[in-house]
GROMACS .gro file of C-alpha atoms in nm:
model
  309
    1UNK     CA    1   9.286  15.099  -6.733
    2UNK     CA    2   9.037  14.919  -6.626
    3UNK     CA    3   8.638  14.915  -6.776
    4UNK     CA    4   8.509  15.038  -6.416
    5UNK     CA    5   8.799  15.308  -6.408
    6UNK     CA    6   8.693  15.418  -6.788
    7UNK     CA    7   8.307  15.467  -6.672
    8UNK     CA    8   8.377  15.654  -6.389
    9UNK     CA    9   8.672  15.923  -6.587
   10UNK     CA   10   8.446  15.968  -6.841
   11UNK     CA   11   8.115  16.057  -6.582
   12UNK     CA   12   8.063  16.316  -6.398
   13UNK     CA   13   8.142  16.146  -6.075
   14UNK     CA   14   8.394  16.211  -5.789
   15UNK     CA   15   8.723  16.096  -5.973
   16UNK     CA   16   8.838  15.786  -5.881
   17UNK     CA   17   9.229  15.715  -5.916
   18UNK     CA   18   9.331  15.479  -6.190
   19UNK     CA   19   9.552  15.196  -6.125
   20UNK     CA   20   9.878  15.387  -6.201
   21UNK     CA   21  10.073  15.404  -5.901
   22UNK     CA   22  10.211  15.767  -6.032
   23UNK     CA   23   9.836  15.901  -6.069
   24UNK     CA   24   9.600  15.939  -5.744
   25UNK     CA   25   9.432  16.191  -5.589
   26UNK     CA   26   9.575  16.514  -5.457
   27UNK     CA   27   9.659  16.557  -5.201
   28UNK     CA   28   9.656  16.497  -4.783
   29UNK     CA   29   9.470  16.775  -4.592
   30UNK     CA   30   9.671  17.089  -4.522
   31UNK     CA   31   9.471  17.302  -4.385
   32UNK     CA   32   9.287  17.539  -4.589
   33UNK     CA   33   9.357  17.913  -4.695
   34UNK     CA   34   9.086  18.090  -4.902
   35UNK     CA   35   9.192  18.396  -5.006
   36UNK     CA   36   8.995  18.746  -5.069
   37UNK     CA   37   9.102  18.935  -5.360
   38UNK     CA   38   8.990  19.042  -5.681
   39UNK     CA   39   8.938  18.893  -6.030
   40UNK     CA   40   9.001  19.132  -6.329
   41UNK     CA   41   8.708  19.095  -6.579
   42UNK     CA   42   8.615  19.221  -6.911
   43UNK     CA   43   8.496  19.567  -6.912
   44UNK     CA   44   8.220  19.592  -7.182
   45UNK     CA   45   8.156  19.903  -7.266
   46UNK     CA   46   7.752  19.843  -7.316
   47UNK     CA   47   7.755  19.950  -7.633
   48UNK     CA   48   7.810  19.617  -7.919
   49UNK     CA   49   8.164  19.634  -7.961
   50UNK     CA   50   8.352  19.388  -7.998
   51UNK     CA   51   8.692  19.345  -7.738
   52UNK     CA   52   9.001  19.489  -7.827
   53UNK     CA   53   9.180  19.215  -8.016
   54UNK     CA   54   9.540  19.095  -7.843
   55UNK     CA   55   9.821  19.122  -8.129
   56UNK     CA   56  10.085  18.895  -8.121
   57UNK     CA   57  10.407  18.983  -8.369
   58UNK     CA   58  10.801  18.986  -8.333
   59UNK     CA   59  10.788  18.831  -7.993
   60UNK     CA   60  10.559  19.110  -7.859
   61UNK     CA   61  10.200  19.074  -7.701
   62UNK     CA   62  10.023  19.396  -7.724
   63UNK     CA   63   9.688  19.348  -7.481
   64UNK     CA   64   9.499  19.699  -7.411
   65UNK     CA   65   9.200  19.549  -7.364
   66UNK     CA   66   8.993  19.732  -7.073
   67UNK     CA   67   8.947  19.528  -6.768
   68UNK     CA   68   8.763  19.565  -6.441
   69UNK     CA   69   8.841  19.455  -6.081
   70UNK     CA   70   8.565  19.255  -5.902
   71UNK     CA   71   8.602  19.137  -5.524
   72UNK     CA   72   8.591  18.780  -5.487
   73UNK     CA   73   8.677  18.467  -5.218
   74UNK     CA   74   8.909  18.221  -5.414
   75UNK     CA   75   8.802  17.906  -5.239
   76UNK     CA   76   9.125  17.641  -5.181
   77UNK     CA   77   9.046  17.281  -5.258
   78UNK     CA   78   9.285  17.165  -5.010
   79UNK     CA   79   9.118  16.822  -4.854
   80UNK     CA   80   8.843  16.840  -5.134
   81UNK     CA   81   8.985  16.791  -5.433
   82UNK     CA   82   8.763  16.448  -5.542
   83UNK     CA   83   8.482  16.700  -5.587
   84UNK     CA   84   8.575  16.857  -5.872
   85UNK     CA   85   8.581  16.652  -6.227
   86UNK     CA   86   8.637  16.770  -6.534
   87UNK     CA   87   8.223  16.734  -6.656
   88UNK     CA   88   8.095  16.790  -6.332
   89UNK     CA   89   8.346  17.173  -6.283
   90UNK     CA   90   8.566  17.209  -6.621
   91UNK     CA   91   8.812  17.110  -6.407
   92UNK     CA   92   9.017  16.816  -6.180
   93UNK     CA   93   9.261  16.802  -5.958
   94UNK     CA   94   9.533  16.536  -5.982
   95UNK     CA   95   9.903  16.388  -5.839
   96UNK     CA   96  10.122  16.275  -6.117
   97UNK     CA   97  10.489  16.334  -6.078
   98UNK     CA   98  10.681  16.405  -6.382
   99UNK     CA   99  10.986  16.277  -6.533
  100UNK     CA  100  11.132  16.605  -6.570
  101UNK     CA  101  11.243  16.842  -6.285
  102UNK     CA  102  11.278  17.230  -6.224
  103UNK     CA  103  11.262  17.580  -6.471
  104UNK     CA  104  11.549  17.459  -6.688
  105UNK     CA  105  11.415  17.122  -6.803
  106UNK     CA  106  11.113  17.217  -6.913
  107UNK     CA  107  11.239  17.544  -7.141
  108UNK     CA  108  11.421  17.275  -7.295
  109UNK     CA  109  11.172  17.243  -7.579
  110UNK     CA  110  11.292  16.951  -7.730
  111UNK     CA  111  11.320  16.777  -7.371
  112UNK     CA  112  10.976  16.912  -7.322
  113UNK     CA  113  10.850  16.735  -7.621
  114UNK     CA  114  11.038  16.410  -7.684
  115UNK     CA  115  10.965  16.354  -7.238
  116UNK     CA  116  10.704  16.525  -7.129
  117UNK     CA  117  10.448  16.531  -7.407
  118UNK     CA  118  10.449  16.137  -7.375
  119UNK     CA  119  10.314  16.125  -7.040
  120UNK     CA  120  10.111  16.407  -7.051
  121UNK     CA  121   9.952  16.186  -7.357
  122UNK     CA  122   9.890  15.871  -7.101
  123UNK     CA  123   9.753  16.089  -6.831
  124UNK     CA  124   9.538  16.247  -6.999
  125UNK     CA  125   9.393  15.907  -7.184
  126UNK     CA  126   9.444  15.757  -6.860
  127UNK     CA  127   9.166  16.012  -6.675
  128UNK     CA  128   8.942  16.068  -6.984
  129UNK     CA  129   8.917  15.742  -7.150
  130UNK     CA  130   8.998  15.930  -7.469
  131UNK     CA  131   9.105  15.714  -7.770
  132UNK     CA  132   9.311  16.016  -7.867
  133UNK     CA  133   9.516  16.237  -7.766
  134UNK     CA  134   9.736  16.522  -7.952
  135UNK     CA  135   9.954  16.797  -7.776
  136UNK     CA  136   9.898  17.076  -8.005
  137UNK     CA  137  10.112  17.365  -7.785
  138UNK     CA  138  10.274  17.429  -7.445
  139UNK     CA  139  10.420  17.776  -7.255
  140UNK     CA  140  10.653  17.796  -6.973
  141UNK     CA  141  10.566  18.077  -6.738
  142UNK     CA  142  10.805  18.257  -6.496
  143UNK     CA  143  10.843  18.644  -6.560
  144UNK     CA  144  10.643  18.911  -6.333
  145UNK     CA  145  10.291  18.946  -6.383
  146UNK     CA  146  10.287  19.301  -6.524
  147UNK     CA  147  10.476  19.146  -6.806
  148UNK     CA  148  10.245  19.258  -7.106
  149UNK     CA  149  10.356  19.633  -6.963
  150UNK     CA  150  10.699  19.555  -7.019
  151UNK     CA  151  10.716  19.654  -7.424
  152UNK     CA  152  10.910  19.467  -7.732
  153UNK     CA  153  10.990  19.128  -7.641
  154UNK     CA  154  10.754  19.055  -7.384
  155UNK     CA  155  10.688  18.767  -7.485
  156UNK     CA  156  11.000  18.618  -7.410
  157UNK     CA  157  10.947  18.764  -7.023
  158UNK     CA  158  10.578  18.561  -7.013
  159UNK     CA  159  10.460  18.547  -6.639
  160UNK     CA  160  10.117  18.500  -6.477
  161UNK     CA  161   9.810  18.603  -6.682
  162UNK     CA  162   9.584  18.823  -6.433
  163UNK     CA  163   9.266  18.827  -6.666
  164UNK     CA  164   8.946  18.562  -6.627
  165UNK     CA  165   8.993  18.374  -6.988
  166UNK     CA  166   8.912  18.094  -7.164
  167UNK     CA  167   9.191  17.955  -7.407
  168UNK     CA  168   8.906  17.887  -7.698
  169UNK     CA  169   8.605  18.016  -7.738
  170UNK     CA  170   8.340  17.749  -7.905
  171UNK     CA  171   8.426  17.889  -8.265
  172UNK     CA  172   8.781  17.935  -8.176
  173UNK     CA  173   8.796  17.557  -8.055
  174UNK     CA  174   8.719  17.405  -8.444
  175UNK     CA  175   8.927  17.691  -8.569
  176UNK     CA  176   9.240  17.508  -8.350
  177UNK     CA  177   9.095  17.149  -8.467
  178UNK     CA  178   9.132  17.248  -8.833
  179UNK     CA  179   9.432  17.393  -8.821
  180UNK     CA  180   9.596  17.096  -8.679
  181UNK     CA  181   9.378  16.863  -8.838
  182UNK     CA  182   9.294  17.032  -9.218
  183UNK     CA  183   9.251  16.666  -9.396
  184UNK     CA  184   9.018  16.478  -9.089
  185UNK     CA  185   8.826  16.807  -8.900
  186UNK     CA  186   8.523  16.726  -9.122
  187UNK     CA  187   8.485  16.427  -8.970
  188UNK     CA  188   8.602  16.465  -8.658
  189UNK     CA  189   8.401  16.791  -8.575
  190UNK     CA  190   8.080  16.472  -8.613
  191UNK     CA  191   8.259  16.328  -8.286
  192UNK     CA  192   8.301  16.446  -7.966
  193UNK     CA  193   8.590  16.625  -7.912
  194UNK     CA  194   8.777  16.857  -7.594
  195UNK     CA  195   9.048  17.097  -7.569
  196UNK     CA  196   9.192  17.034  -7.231
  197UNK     CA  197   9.479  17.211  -7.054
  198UNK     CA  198   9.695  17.042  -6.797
  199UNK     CA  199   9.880  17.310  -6.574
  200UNK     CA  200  10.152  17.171  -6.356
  201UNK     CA  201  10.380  17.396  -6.105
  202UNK     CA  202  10.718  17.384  -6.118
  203UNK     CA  203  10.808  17.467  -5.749
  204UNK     CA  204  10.558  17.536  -5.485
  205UNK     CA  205  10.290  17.788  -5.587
  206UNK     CA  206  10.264  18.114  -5.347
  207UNK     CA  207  10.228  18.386  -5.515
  208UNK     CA  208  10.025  18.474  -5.831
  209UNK     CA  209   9.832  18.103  -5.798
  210UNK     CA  210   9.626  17.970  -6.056
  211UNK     CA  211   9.242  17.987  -5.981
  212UNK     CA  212   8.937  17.802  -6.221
  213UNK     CA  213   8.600  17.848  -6.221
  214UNK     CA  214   8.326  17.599  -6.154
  215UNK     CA  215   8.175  17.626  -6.499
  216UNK     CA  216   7.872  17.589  -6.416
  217UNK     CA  217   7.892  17.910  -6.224
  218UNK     CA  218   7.952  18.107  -6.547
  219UNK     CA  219   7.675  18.176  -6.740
  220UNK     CA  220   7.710  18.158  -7.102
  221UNK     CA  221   7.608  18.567  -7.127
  222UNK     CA  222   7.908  18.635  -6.909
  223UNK     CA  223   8.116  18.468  -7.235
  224UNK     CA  224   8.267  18.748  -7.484
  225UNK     CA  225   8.446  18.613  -7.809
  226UNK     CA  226   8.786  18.787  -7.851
  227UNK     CA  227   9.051  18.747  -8.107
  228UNK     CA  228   9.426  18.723  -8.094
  229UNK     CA  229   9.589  18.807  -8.419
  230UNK     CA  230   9.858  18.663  -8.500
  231UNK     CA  231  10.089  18.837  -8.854
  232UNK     CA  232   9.940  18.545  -9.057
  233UNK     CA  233   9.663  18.381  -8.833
  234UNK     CA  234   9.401  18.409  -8.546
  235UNK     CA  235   9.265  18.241  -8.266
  236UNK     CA  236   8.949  18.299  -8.065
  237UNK     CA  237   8.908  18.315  -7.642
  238UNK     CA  238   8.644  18.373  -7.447
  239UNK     CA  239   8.702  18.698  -7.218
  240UNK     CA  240   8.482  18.696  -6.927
  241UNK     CA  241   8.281  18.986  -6.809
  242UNK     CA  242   8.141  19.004  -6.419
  243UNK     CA  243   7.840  18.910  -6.292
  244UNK     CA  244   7.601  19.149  -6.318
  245UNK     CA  245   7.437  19.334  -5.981
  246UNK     CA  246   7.172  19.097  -5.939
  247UNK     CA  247   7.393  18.793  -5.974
  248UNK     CA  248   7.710  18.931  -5.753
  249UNK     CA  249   7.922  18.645  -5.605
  250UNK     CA  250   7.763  18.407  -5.845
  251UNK     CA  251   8.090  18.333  -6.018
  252UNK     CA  252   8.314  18.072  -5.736
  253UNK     CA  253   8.650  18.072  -5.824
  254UNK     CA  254   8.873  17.769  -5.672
  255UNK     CA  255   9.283  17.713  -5.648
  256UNK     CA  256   9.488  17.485  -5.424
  257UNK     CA  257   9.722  17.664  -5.190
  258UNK     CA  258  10.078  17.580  -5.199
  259UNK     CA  259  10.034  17.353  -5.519
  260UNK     CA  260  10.337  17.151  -5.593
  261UNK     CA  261  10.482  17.000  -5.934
  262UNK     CA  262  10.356  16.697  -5.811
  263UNK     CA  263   9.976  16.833  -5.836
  264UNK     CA  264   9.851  16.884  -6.175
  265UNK     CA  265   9.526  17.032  -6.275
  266UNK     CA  266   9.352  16.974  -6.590
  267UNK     CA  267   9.136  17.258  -6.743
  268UNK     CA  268   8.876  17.199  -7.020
  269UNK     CA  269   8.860  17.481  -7.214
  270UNK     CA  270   8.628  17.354  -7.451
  271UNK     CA  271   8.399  17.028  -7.497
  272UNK     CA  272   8.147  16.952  -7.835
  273UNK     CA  273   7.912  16.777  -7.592
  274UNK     CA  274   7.642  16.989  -7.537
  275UNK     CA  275   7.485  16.778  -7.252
  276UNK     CA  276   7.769  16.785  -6.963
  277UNK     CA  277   7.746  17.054  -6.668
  278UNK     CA  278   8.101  17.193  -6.753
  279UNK     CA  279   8.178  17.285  -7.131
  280UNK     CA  280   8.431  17.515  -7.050
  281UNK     CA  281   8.632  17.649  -6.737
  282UNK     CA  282   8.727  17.997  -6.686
  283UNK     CA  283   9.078  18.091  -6.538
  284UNK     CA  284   9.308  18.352  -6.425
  285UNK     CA  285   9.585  18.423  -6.184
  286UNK     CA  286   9.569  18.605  -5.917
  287UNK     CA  287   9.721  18.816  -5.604
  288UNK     CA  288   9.709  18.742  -5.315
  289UNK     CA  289   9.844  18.969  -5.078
  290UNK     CA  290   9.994  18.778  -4.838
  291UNK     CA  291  10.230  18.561  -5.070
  292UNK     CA  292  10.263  18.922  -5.290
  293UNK     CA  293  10.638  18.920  -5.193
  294UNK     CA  294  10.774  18.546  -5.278
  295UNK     CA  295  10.944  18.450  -5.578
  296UNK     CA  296  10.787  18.475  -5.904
  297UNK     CA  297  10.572  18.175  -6.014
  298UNK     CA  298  10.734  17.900  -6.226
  299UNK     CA  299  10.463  17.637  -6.455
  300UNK     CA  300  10.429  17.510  -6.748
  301UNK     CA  301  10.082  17.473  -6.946
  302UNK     CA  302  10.048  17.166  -7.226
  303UNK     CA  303   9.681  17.219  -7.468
  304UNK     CA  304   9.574  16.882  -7.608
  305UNK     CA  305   9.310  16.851  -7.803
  306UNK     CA  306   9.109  16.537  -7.709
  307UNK     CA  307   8.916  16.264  -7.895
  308UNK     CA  308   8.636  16.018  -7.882
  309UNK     CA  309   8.533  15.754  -8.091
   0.00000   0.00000   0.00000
């Protein structure tokens, strides 16, 4: 990559495409189809609390954590997509076709890994100018989206997630950095660092789309921490509560209609620089109504955690 192309993926500029002839821009105007629905938030009861931790054991995710319904316009990128960068939003629309293909390939975890990790690696250096990158965790997604209602074994059923989240909160971030990292995280937490998501369809997206936040949008008192526990471990999300009365519609939620496997979006979930726009992106699934009865959505999330020198 070249020193221009480095500059401009590491700024907060319009993204420019690397040289890569696999990784440009999404995507040719389609015409666009914002959507009204709702977003389920946090529902904080006012009074200190902490949220309802999730508990994940023996394949099971056990997530009674009150939520509230907010009406919302889900704005579709379609035609725009050079607007949004990952420190201008918390988030960046891409095309970069994979070697892999369809459901089966990628629950092939070993495929997943020995393939797929690899050029997830060089897209992700390729767009951030990183000088490293490690794939700490991926999930295939495919069951119905009322799959945390469906009991023992959920897990194993994982569909859409209908909730506005963050993957990390700040704390939970280092938490994910040492654990990976228990020998270099002192030094390393002295760097800048990211935890970036890269979220790729694996068939056309119609119902239950993915939609991100401009981060910017969010204000950091709509941020909750909330743990998942884990039999022997934890991790730490943000949850996201609604804006309140005097700040209604503040929150603009975007997605790209009919996303294909060829159009990857990257998600920062967390970044140690305190000085860019977009530290962290909120996200969620969502319904929308018109698309309610086509078949079940089919993706596949990678987390890297991402390094500077």
């Amino acid at each position: 990559m070249t020193a221009a192309v480095a500059s401009a993926a590491r700024s907060s500029l319009p993204f420019q495409a690397p040289s890569e002839s696999n990784v440009h821009v999404a995507s040719k105007p389609r015409g666009r189809h914002d959507v009204s629905t709702s977003i389920n938030y946090y529902k904080d009861p006012g009074d200190g609390s902490l949220p309802m931790p999730i508990v994940i054991a023996d394949n099971t995710v056990k997530n009674e954590r009150p939520h509230v319904a907010k009406p919302v316009v889900v704005h579709d990128v379609t035609g725009e997509e050079e607007r949004y960068s990952l420190d201008s939003h918390g988030f960046q629309f891409l095309r970069h076709e994979s070697k892999l293909s369809g459901l089966q390939a990628f629950q092939n975890d070993d495929l997943v890994k020995s393939e797929y990790y690899p050029e997830s690696v060089e897209l992700l250096k390729n767009i951030t100018g990183a000088s490293r990158i490690f794939i700490f965790d991926h999930k295939t997604r495919c069951g119905p989206s009322n799959w945390h209602k469906l009991g023992r074994g959920n897990r194993s059923s994982r569909g859409p997630l209908l909730r506005a989240h963050v993957d990390q909160s700040y704390a939970g971030a280092e938490l994910v950095l040492r654990r990976w990292f228990p020998d270099e995280a002192d030094e390393l937490v002295r760097k800048r660092y990211q935890i970036i998501n890269l979220w790729r369809p694996l068939k056309p997206i119609l119902k239950d789309p993915f939609a991100v936040a401009d981060a910017t949008s969010i204000s950091e008192s709509d941020l909750v921490a909330a743990s998942i526990v884990y039999p022997a471990d934890r991790d730490e999300t943000w949850t996201i509560k609604p804006p309140g009365a005097e700040a209604e519609g503040a929150h603009r939620w975007y997605y790209k209609y009919g996303q294909r496997p060829d159009e990857v979006l990257l998600v920062k979930c967390f970044d140690s620089d305190e000085g860019v726009a977009a530290r962290r992106a909120p996200h969620t699934a969502f319904e929308n109504v018109e698309e309610k009865d086509k078949e079940a959505r089919e993706s596949i999330e990678t987390r890297a955690l991402v390094f500077y020198d």
